[in-house]
Amino acid sequence: MMVISRRQFSFLGAGAAAATLSGAPAARAATRGRRAAVRNVVLVHGAYADGSSWAQVIPFLQAAGLNVIAVQNPLTSLADDVAATDFALARQDGPTVLVAHSYGGTVISQAGLSPKITGLVYVAARAPEAGEDFTALSARFPTPPVNSDLITKNGFKFLSRAAFLRDIANGVPRKQALELYAAQGPLSTAPPTTSVAAWHEKPSWYVVSKDDRTINPELERFMAKRMNATTTEVAAGHLSLVTHPEVIGRVILQATANS
């Protein structure tokens, strides 16, 4: 069942807890008909992951007729990850929604000013202000459990298997979580500071993971509110894109229809 009001939507995803959306500017609907339909979606993965983390969402979007590309970020620097995302965007032939999970939110906040991009979707993601120290921002909220078990070596950060299963993949079936751990991409320790915050210029959506052990859920809510993003909350851990792909897919479809 879907209940709709001016500022809020509520729905139940298959096997998911109720999700709540709010904050979409009414002006988007008035201008939507003047542009070509959004048929392209570019997905950006986070740290300690690769593009396969979107494997559950991709078929849902493809079934809706969308052209989907998952970026393979090298995670060697923010500049390198933005370049990989820009290359994926250059391959799109029209309006595109740019989506990110986790650290990938920093990437799309930097790369999101491309004129092709009509909207931004953040899934349990960082959403920094231009020039903001995300570590300092995070310190304003209770420290998430994952931070105590980060391993640093040769200029990169990564997680032990125990920490990955406990704090990144909580809620993911163990077999699938182990597969995701095997694809873990270490993240450069260089501070990823953006020079712009594209969410100031583009309509934005945000999915909060209420059981997140990697980014504090209160921090996620703070960033979503600061962005004036249309916001969904889902009872999931950090990998909501794995455990609740239809919920995430519906949010992305909303972005393609309303940006």
Tab-separated table of C-alpha atoms in Angstrom:
chain	number	residue	atom	x	y	z
A	1	MET	CA	0.000	0.000	0.000
A	2	MET	CA	1.263	3.491	-0.806
A	3	VAL	CA	0.063	6.574	1.080
A	4	ILE	CA	0.908	9.871	-0.560
A	5	SER	CA	0.885	13.380	0.867
A	6	ARG	CA	2.453	16.606	-0.334
A	7	ARG	CA	5.735	16.118	1.471
A	8	GLN	CA	5.886	12.468	2.455
A	9	PHE	CA	5.577	9.021	0.927
A	10	SER	CA	5.523	5.718	2.826
A	11	PHE	CA	5.844	2.256	1.374
A	12	LEU	CA	6.843	-1.307	2.203
A	13	GLY	CA	9.507	-2.972	0.071
A	14	ALA	CA	9.495	-6.741	-0.397
A	15	GLY	CA	10.941	-8.147	2.806
A	16	ALA	CA	11.815	-4.629	3.954
A	17	ALA	CA	10.723	-2.380	6.765
A	18	ALA	CA	8.710	0.735	6.017
A	19	ALA	CA	10.581	3.533	4.293
A	20	THR	CA	9.791	7.253	4.518
A	21	LEU	CA	10.389	9.896	1.900
A	22	SER	CA	10.188	13.668	2.353
A	23	GLY	CA	11.398	16.963	0.988
A	24	ALA	CA	11.064	16.876	-2.839
A	25	PRO	CA	10.743	20.411	-4.224
A	26	ALA	CA	7.446	20.880	-6.080
A	27	ALA	CA	9.195	22.821	-8.833
A	28	ARG	CA	10.716	19.618	-10.246
A	29	ALA	CA	7.353	18.369	-11.472
A	30	ALA	CA	6.642	21.651	-13.249
A	31	THR	CA	9.871	21.478	-15.259
A	32	ARG	CA	10.007	17.703	-15.801
A	33	GLY	CA	8.035	17.719	-19.071
A	34	ARG	CA	10.417	20.137	-20.752
A	35	ARG	CA	13.347	17.694	-20.714
A	36	ALA	CA	14.000	14.355	-22.336
A	37	ALA	CA	13.141	11.368	-20.151
A	38	VAL	CA	15.963	10.106	-17.937
A	39	ARG	CA	16.969	6.671	-19.215
A	40	ASN	CA	20.538	6.423	-17.842
A	41	VAL	CA	21.770	5.548	-14.360
A	42	VAL	CA	25.418	5.500	-13.262
A	43	LEU	CA	26.174	3.675	-10.008
A	44	VAL	CA	29.241	4.505	-7.889
A	45	HIS	CA	30.407	2.050	-5.222
A	46	GLY	CA	31.943	2.852	-1.865
A	47	ALA	CA	35.131	1.959	-0.040
A	48	TYR	CA	35.952	-1.676	0.760
A	49	ALA	CA	33.871	-2.701	-2.276
A	50	ASP	CA	33.716	-2.750	-6.061
A	51	GLY	CA	30.989	-2.407	-8.666
A	52	SER	CA	29.618	-5.863	-7.863
A	53	SER	CA	28.048	-4.406	-4.716
A	54	TRP	CA	25.284	-3.099	-7.026
A	55	ALA	CA	24.549	-6.562	-8.451
A	56	GLN	CA	21.147	-6.835	-6.771
A	57	VAL	CA	19.985	-3.362	-7.863
A	58	ILE	CA	21.114	-3.505	-11.508
A	59	PRO	CA	18.567	-6.087	-12.764
A	60	PHE	CA	15.739	-4.209	-11.028
A	61	LEU	CA	16.658	-1.024	-12.915
A	62	GLN	CA	17.243	-2.846	-16.190
A	63	ALA	CA	13.803	-4.446	-15.915
A	64	ALA	CA	12.408	-0.909	-15.739
A	65	GLY	CA	14.067	-0.156	-19.099
A	66	LEU	CA	16.997	1.865	-17.808
A	67	ASN	CA	20.545	1.849	-19.175
A	68	VAL	CA	22.788	1.113	-16.182
A	69	ILE	CA	26.556	1.329	-15.697
A	70	ALA	CA	28.410	0.484	-12.475
A	71	VAL	CA	31.677	2.403	-12.146
A	72	GLN	CA	34.789	0.518	-11.028
A	73	ASN	CA	36.523	3.050	-8.778
A	74	PRO	CA	40.255	2.442	-8.311
A	75	LEU	CA	39.985	3.927	-4.776
A	76	THR	CA	43.540	5.232	-5.164
A	77	SER	CA	42.503	8.875	-4.707
A	78	LEU	CA	39.401	11.031	-4.960
A	79	ALA	CA	40.726	12.479	-8.220
A	80	ASP	CA	41.129	8.993	-9.710
A	81	ASP	CA	37.626	7.972	-8.623
A	82	VAL	CA	36.104	11.152	-10.033
A	83	ALA	CA	37.941	10.513	-13.315
A	84	ALA	CA	36.504	6.979	-13.474
A	85	THR	CA	33.022	8.370	-12.845
A	86	ASP	CA	33.481	11.125	-15.429
A	87	PHE	CA	34.472	8.483	-17.984
A	88	ALA	CA	31.285	6.537	-17.261
A	89	LEU	CA	29.233	9.718	-17.593
A	90	ALA	CA	30.886	10.545	-20.921
A	91	ARG	CA	29.522	7.262	-22.272
A	92	GLN	CA	25.913	8.263	-21.558
A	93	ASP	CA	23.896	9.704	-24.439
A	94	GLY	CA	21.434	11.816	-22.474
A	95	PRO	CA	20.066	12.786	-19.052
A	96	THR	CA	21.512	10.655	-16.274
A	97	VAL	CA	20.897	10.039	-12.583
A	98	LEU	CA	24.110	9.548	-10.595
A	99	VAL	CA	23.907	7.202	-7.595
A	100	ALA	CA	26.432	6.477	-4.846
A	101	HIS	CA	26.904	4.245	-1.847
A	102	SER	CA	29.038	5.097	1.193
A	103	TYR	CA	32.361	6.799	0.250
A	104	GLY	CA	31.006	7.050	-3.301
A	105	GLY	CA	28.904	9.962	-2.069
A	106	THR	CA	32.083	12.022	-1.887
A	107	VAL	CA	32.801	11.100	-5.498
A	108	ILE	CA	29.393	12.156	-6.830
A	109	SER	CA	29.431	15.338	-4.758
A	110	GLN	CA	32.541	16.284	-6.741
A	111	ALA	CA	31.542	14.826	-10.123
A	112	GLY	CA	27.860	15.693	-10.000
A	113	LEU	CA	27.919	19.064	-11.753
A	114	SER	CA	28.010	17.502	-15.223
A	115	PRO	CA	25.171	18.982	-17.328
A	116	LYS	CA	24.056	15.424	-18.128
A	117	ILE	CA	23.185	14.776	-14.492
A	118	THR	CA	19.601	15.530	-13.535
A	119	GLY	CA	19.641	14.120	-10.016
A	120	LEU	CA	21.826	12.579	-7.309
A	121	VAL	CA	20.981	9.594	-5.111
A	122	TYR	CA	22.948	8.905	-1.923
A	123	VAL	CA	22.623	5.429	-0.351
A	124	ALA	CA	23.992	5.389	3.223
A	125	ALA	CA	26.577	7.707	1.736
A	126	ARG	CA	28.878	10.542	2.603
A	127	ALA	CA	27.558	13.892	1.392
A	128	PRO	CA	30.266	16.427	2.215
A	129	GLU	CA	30.105	20.162	1.865
A	130	ALA	CA	32.782	21.708	-0.354
A	131	GLY	CA	36.124	21.644	1.478
A	132	GLU	CA	34.640	19.857	4.481
A	133	ASP	CA	36.711	17.503	6.622
A	134	PHE	CA	34.449	14.458	6.772
A	135	THR	CA	36.387	12.971	9.669
A	136	ALA	CA	35.768	16.121	11.715
A	137	LEU	CA	32.098	16.110	10.751
A	138	SER	CA	31.793	12.447	11.769
A	139	ALA	CA	33.366	13.232	15.150
A	140	ARG	CA	30.263	15.253	16.034
A	141	PHE	CA	28.325	11.971	16.209
A	142	PRO	CA	28.912	8.696	18.109
A	143	THR	CA	31.738	6.710	16.536
A	144	PRO	CA	30.433	3.824	14.404
A	145	PRO	CA	31.749	0.350	15.371
A	146	VAL	CA	33.668	-0.159	12.124
A	147	ASN	CA	36.166	2.584	12.966
A	148	SER	CA	37.792	0.535	15.728
A	149	ASP	CA	38.913	-2.199	13.335
A	150	LEU	CA	40.291	-0.380	10.308
A	151	ILE	CA	43.684	-1.694	9.192
A	152	THR	CA	46.150	0.724	7.568
A	153	LYS	CA	49.037	-0.501	5.430
A	154	ASN	CA	51.088	1.040	2.608
A	155	GLY	CA	48.838	4.074	2.309
A	156	PHE	CA	45.526	2.187	2.184
A	157	LYS	CA	42.765	1.277	4.644
A	158	PHE	CA	40.909	-2.028	4.669
A	159	LEU	CA	38.999	-4.337	7.011
A	160	SER	CA	39.617	-7.767	8.477
A	161	ARG	CA	37.125	-10.463	7.563
A	162	ALA	CA	35.561	-10.360	11.039
A	163	ALA	CA	35.107	-6.577	10.906
A	164	PHE	CA	33.721	-6.675	7.374
A	165	LEU	CA	31.118	-9.298	8.255
A	166	ARG	CA	30.169	-7.597	11.528
A	167	ASP	CA	30.150	-3.911	10.577
A	168	ILE	CA	29.871	-3.579	6.799
A	169	ALA	CA	27.764	-6.611	5.936
A	170	ASN	CA	25.496	-6.850	8.984
A	171	GLY	CA	22.201	-8.238	7.762
A	172	VAL	CA	23.728	-9.832	4.640
A	173	PRO	CA	23.593	-13.666	4.425
A	174	ARG	CA	27.004	-15.020	5.390
A	175	LYS	CA	27.792	-16.679	2.043
A	176	GLN	CA	27.022	-13.472	0.173
A	177	ALA	CA	28.899	-11.381	2.737
A	178	LEU	CA	32.007	-13.518	2.253
A	179	GLU	CA	31.798	-12.993	-1.506
A	180	LEU	CA	31.613	-9.233	-0.971
A	181	TYR	CA	34.567	-9.422	1.420
A	182	ALA	CA	36.597	-11.192	-1.278
A	183	ALA	CA	35.910	-8.225	-3.599
A	184	GLN	CA	36.902	-5.660	-0.951
A	185	GLY	CA	38.699	-2.651	-2.433
A	186	PRO	CA	41.178	-0.962	-0.060
A	187	LEU	CA	40.749	2.815	0.199
A	188	SER	CA	43.557	5.353	-0.028
A	189	THR	CA	44.361	7.073	3.257
A	190	ALA	CA	44.688	10.439	1.451
A	191	PRO	CA	41.945	12.794	2.708
A	192	PRO	CA	39.188	12.911	0.029
A	193	THR	CA	38.216	16.582	0.201
A	194	THR	CA	35.838	17.924	-2.434
A	195	SER	CA	36.107	21.372	-4.003
A	196	VAL	CA	32.371	21.516	-4.789
A	197	ALA	CA	29.154	20.028	-3.392
A	198	ALA	CA	27.000	19.159	-6.379
A	199	TRP	CA	23.949	18.573	-4.207
A	200	HIS	CA	23.593	22.341	-3.915
A	201	GLU	CA	22.837	22.437	-7.643
A	202	LYS	CA	21.053	19.126	-8.329
A	203	PRO	CA	17.884	17.548	-6.902
A	204	SER	CA	18.965	14.931	-4.378
A	205	TRP	CA	17.628	11.773	-2.739
A	206	TYR	CA	19.048	10.072	0.343
A	207	VAL	CA	18.519	6.563	1.776
A	208	VAL	CA	19.310	6.285	5.499
A	209	SER	CA	20.283	2.851	6.858
A	210	LYS	CA	18.804	2.743	10.346
A	211	ASP	CA	21.062	-0.134	11.488
A	212	ASP	CA	24.277	1.185	9.916
A	213	ARG	CA	27.497	0.286	11.759
A	214	THR	CA	29.773	2.085	9.269
A	215	ILE	CA	28.286	5.591	9.037
A	216	ASN	CA	26.290	6.712	12.050
A	217	PRO	CA	22.585	6.857	11.094
A	218	GLU	CA	22.220	10.214	12.853
A	219	LEU	CA	25.010	11.576	10.658
A	220	GLU	CA	23.187	10.232	7.601
A	221	ARG	CA	20.022	12.031	8.714
A	222	PHE	CA	21.984	15.230	9.322
A	223	MET	CA	23.474	15.159	5.821
A	224	ALA	CA	20.133	14.345	4.200
A	225	LYS	CA	18.448	17.250	5.990
A	226	ARG	CA	21.294	19.623	5.140
A	227	MET	CA	20.903	18.689	1.471
A	228	ASN	CA	17.119	19.116	1.593
A	229	ALA	CA	17.083	15.637	0.055
A	230	THR	CA	14.032	13.492	-0.479
A	231	THR	CA	14.738	11.009	2.296
A	232	THR	CA	13.994	7.310	2.751
A	233	GLU	CA	14.728	5.334	5.911
A	234	VAL	CA	15.149	1.571	5.737
A	235	ALA	CA	15.750	-0.963	8.524
A	236	ALA	CA	19.060	-2.180	7.127
A	237	GLY	CA	22.771	-2.185	7.763
A	238	HIS	CA	25.312	-0.358	5.634
A	239	LEU	CA	24.714	-2.608	2.615
A	240	SER	CA	21.045	-1.751	2.060
A	241	LEU	CA	21.749	-1.952	-1.677
A	242	VAL	CA	22.388	-5.688	-1.124
A	243	THR	CA	19.710	-6.524	1.449
A	244	HIS	CA	16.956	-4.211	0.157
A	245	PRO	CA	17.630	-3.791	-3.577
A	246	GLU	CA	13.995	-3.150	-4.520
A	247	VAL	CA	13.720	-0.314	-1.989
A	248	ILE	CA	16.909	1.238	-3.363
A	249	GLY	CA	15.748	0.623	-6.923
A	250	ARG	CA	12.434	2.369	-6.296
A	251	VAL	CA	14.201	5.433	-4.917
A	252	ILE	CA	16.383	5.549	-8.045
A	253	LEU	CA	13.291	5.229	-10.237
A	254	GLN	CA	11.749	8.143	-8.348
A	255	ALA	CA	14.849	10.170	-9.085
A	256	THR	CA	14.686	9.343	-12.801
A	257	ALA	CA	11.011	10.330	-12.889
A	258	ASN	CA	11.291	13.545	-10.887
A	259	SER	CA	14.647	15.148	-11.714
